[in-house]
Amino acid sequence: MFRAEIATLFFPLRLWLISSSRATLVQSPIHTVLRFFTMAPIRTRDGAASKSNPEAKKRKGFSVGPANLPDGTYRRKTQKLKEDLIHKAKVKKAYAKVKAQEEANAPKKSVYDTVNEPETSNEDTTENATALELHPDRIAMLNEPEPAPAPAKPERRPRGDGKRERRQKPSAFTKEMEFAEKKRKAEEARQRDREAKVKEREALIRAKRPDQFGKRRLGRESNALLSRVQRMVGQN
């Protein structure tokens, strides 16, 4: 800003010196100083700053499944899968870190101790490596108590002819058939009751008829009444 103001103030003086020096073709020291202050600053290229200070590229996180899934079952599944992968990677990284620390803190054996040690079999080495590489979830599963064994199903005895006994397949209309059977039996009972009442009424009418001498027949009436009472008692 200060240089631009100086250039504005001394620009007319520079023009006068240029016009006066054309005759002599010699530039004075004052002309050189004024030319330095009145010159525009050199513009730098746009790409120079970017090349000198390159910005660090941001690491893009990994994605599981397409990014434009709507909120629903599939999106929740992909998110859960991504969280599981991140958790497994963290566990693996922590395990490697702990293993490196243990190896660094472990006392180093000399060459003589290594030679004097008995050689271990390949099976023991494989078992130790497998035990070290077990996943935490697998270890928790192995430490869980064993579930109680399920009760054994009773064995089916084969029939005499050697064929399996087939269960009768339940009908889809079993309840309807039972209801219809009950209704039919109730209707038959009512029909028998009506017929018995009609017979008793006819028998009582015949018993009340007088004989040829105009007297009542008490024996017939008593028999008709007795049968009626027996029927009523049997119903109750």
XYZ file of C-alpha atoms in Angstrom:
236
model
C 0.000 0.000 0.000
C 2.844 2.379 0.893
C 4.635 1.603 -2.344
C 1.484 2.271 -4.396
C 1.075 5.710 -2.772
C 4.710 6.586 -3.553
C 4.210 5.489 -7.168
C 1.136 7.739 -7.475
C 3.008 10.764 -6.092
C 6.174 10.368 -8.170
C 4.543 9.323 -11.472
C 4.356 12.922 -12.919
C 7.980 13.524 -11.902
C 9.010 10.344 -13.705
C 7.235 11.451 -16.888
C 9.064 14.783 -16.795
C 12.427 13.104 -16.302
C 11.757 10.686 -19.172
C 10.860 13.531 -21.514
C 13.941 15.535 -20.479
C 16.297 12.560 -20.746
C 15.320 11.690 -24.315
C 17.597 14.399 -25.613
C 20.637 13.270 -23.610
C 19.820 9.459 -23.678
C 21.393 9.207 -20.220
C 19.443 8.119 -17.155
C 20.281 9.870 -13.932
C 20.321 8.121 -10.531
C 17.111 9.951 -9.586
C 15.422 8.499 -12.676
C 16.487 4.975 -11.646
C 15.118 5.396 -8.081
C 11.808 6.787 -9.356
C 11.484 3.951 -11.847
C 11.956 1.400 -9.043
C 9.232 2.950 -6.876
C 6.749 3.574 -9.690
C 6.947 0.085 -11.232
C 4.019 -2.267 -10.550
C 4.788 -5.262 -8.342
C 5.531 -8.516 -10.146
C 2.519 -10.816 -10.131
C 3.127 -14.371 -9.112
C 1.501 -17.306 -10.864
C -1.578 -18.881 -9.420
C -0.101 -22.360 -9.477
C 3.091 -21.415 -7.660
C 1.450 -21.117 -4.235
C -0.393 -24.387 -4.637
C 2.830 -26.188 -5.629
C 4.838 -24.744 -2.771
C 2.221 -25.582 -0.101
C 0.354 -28.714 -1.250
C -2.702 -29.452 0.876
C -2.816 -32.855 2.520
C -5.487 -35.055 0.968
C -8.180 -36.165 3.349
C -8.591 -39.890 3.655
C -12.003 -40.992 2.537
C -13.709 -43.548 4.771
C -14.816 -46.856 3.332
C -18.458 -47.477 2.531
C -20.545 -50.643 2.729
C -23.295 -50.771 0.138
C -24.636 -47.862 -1.908
C -24.798 -44.454 -0.243
C -28.272 -43.561 -1.540
C -30.183 -46.282 0.309
C -33.418 -45.059 1.943
C -33.847 -45.313 5.672
C -35.034 -48.862 6.259
C -34.005 -52.467 6.795
C -31.217 -52.579 4.188
C -29.665 -49.306 5.374
C -29.625 -50.521 8.982
C -28.048 -53.793 7.855
C -25.250 -51.990 5.998
C -24.637 -49.688 8.965
C -24.455 -52.650 11.351
C -22.061 -54.455 8.999
C -19.842 -51.371 8.814
C -19.822 -51.022 12.617
C -18.871 -54.697 12.985
C -15.990 -54.304 10.524
C -14.738 -51.203 12.355
C -14.971 -53.001 15.706
C -13.064 -56.024 14.383
C -10.364 -53.772 12.924
C -9.995 -51.969 16.272
C -9.782 -55.265 18.153
C -7.184 -56.569 15.709
C -5.146 -53.374 16.002
C -5.299 -53.427 19.814
C -4.337 -57.107 19.832
C -1.328 -56.439 17.598
C -0.283 -53.547 19.842
C -0.540 -55.628 23.023
C 1.304 -58.497 21.360
C 4.123 -56.175 20.287
C 4.392 -54.798 23.839
C 4.508 -58.295 25.305
C 7.209 -59.339 22.863
C 9.214 -56.202 23.641
C 8.948 -56.723 27.420
C 9.674 -60.460 27.262
C 13.236 -61.405 28.273
C 15.349 -62.289 25.276
C 16.895 -65.732 25.329
C 20.473 -66.271 24.421
C 21.649 -68.594 21.695
C 22.870 -71.160 24.238
C 19.460 -71.359 25.968
C 17.751 -71.846 22.622
C 20.086 -74.710 21.703
C 19.671 -76.469 25.070
C 15.838 -76.347 24.986
C 14.068 -79.589 23.977
C 12.458 -79.483 20.587
C 8.687 -79.173 20.698
C 6.477 -81.127 18.381
C 4.587 -79.518 15.520
C 1.260 -80.288 17.166
C 2.105 -78.298 20.311
C 3.268 -75.370 18.204
C 0.082 -75.422 16.176
C -2.075 -75.561 19.317
C -0.230 -72.620 20.893
C -0.582 -70.559 17.721
C -4.284 -71.362 17.559
C -4.752 -70.411 21.210
C -3.043 -67.071 20.625
C -5.122 -66.242 17.557
C -8.550 -67.023 19.048
C -11.105 -64.252 18.713
C -12.485 -62.739 21.975
C -16.012 -63.830 21.018
C -14.743 -67.382 20.501
C -13.058 -67.369 23.902
C -16.279 -66.150 25.560
C -18.215 -68.902 23.798
C -15.774 -71.551 25.040
C -16.008 -70.249 28.627
C -19.821 -70.457 28.697
C -21.317 -73.424 30.619
C -22.542 -76.285 28.503
C -26.338 -76.328 28.024
C -28.350 -79.133 29.585
C -28.917 -82.011 27.180
C -32.391 -82.180 25.688
C -34.589 -85.048 26.917
C -34.418 -88.049 24.632
C -37.534 -88.730 22.608
C -39.209 -92.072 23.308
C -38.531 -94.603 20.617
C -41.480 -95.686 18.573
C -42.079 -99.365 18.572
C -42.565 -100.779 15.091
C -45.816 -102.483 14.287
C -46.066 -106.200 13.690
C -46.066 -105.848 9.926
C -43.018 -103.554 9.994
C -44.905 -100.462 8.772
C -44.917 -97.184 10.617
C -48.111 -96.287 12.356
C -49.507 -93.213 10.695
C -51.299 -90.629 12.704
C -54.751 -89.747 11.603
C -54.579 -86.389 9.939
C -56.927 -83.939 11.668
C -59.718 -82.783 9.430
C -60.212 -79.105 8.755
C -63.933 -79.403 9.643
C -63.620 -81.426 12.872
C -65.283 -78.808 15.074
C -68.090 -78.241 12.588
C -68.734 -81.969 12.381
C -68.819 -82.316 16.176
C -71.218 -79.385 16.468
C -73.485 -80.882 13.784
C -73.465 -84.262 15.576
C -74.473 -82.652 18.877
C -77.214 -80.700 17.162
C -78.542 -83.858 15.490
C -78.605 -85.771 18.780
C -80.420 -82.920 20.541
C -82.988 -82.780 17.744
C -83.554 -86.548 17.985
C -84.022 -86.281 21.757
C -86.614 -83.510 21.320
C -88.391 -85.570 18.672
C -88.561 -88.597 20.993
C -89.855 -86.370 23.795
C -92.610 -84.989 21.577
C -93.628 -88.463 20.437
C -93.705 -89.699 24.051
C -95.910 -86.773 25.106
C -98.321 -87.447 22.246
C -98.559 -91.138 23.193
C -99.120 -90.294 26.867
C -101.830 -87.818 25.960
C -103.611 -90.347 23.765
C -103.274 -93.048 26.443
C -104.653 -90.685 29.098
C -107.600 -89.764 26.848
C -108.389 -93.440 26.275
C -108.042 -94.181 30.002
C -110.516 -91.421 30.905
C -113.213 -92.902 28.714
C -115.863 -94.645 30.856
C -116.625 -98.289 30.427
C -119.881 -99.710 29.136
C -121.463 -99.128 32.506
C -120.370 -95.468 32.655
C -117.699 -95.974 35.303
C -114.105 -94.593 35.174
C -111.220 -96.961 34.467
C -108.850 -96.112 37.281
C -106.344 -98.823 36.385
C -105.723 -97.438 32.929
C -105.502 -93.855 34.247
C -102.996 -94.894 36.903
C -100.821 -96.663 34.329
C -100.830 -93.611 32.021
C -99.961 -91.246 34.886
C -97.214 -93.594 36.123
C -95.516 -93.728 32.713
C -95.691 -89.936 32.505
C -94.088 -89.533 35.950
C -91.328 -92.016 35.063
C -90.507 -90.074 31.889
C -90.310 -86.751 33.768
C -88.111 -88.274 36.484
C -85.830 -89.837 33.851
C -85.360 -86.455 32.121
C -84.424 -84.740 35.378
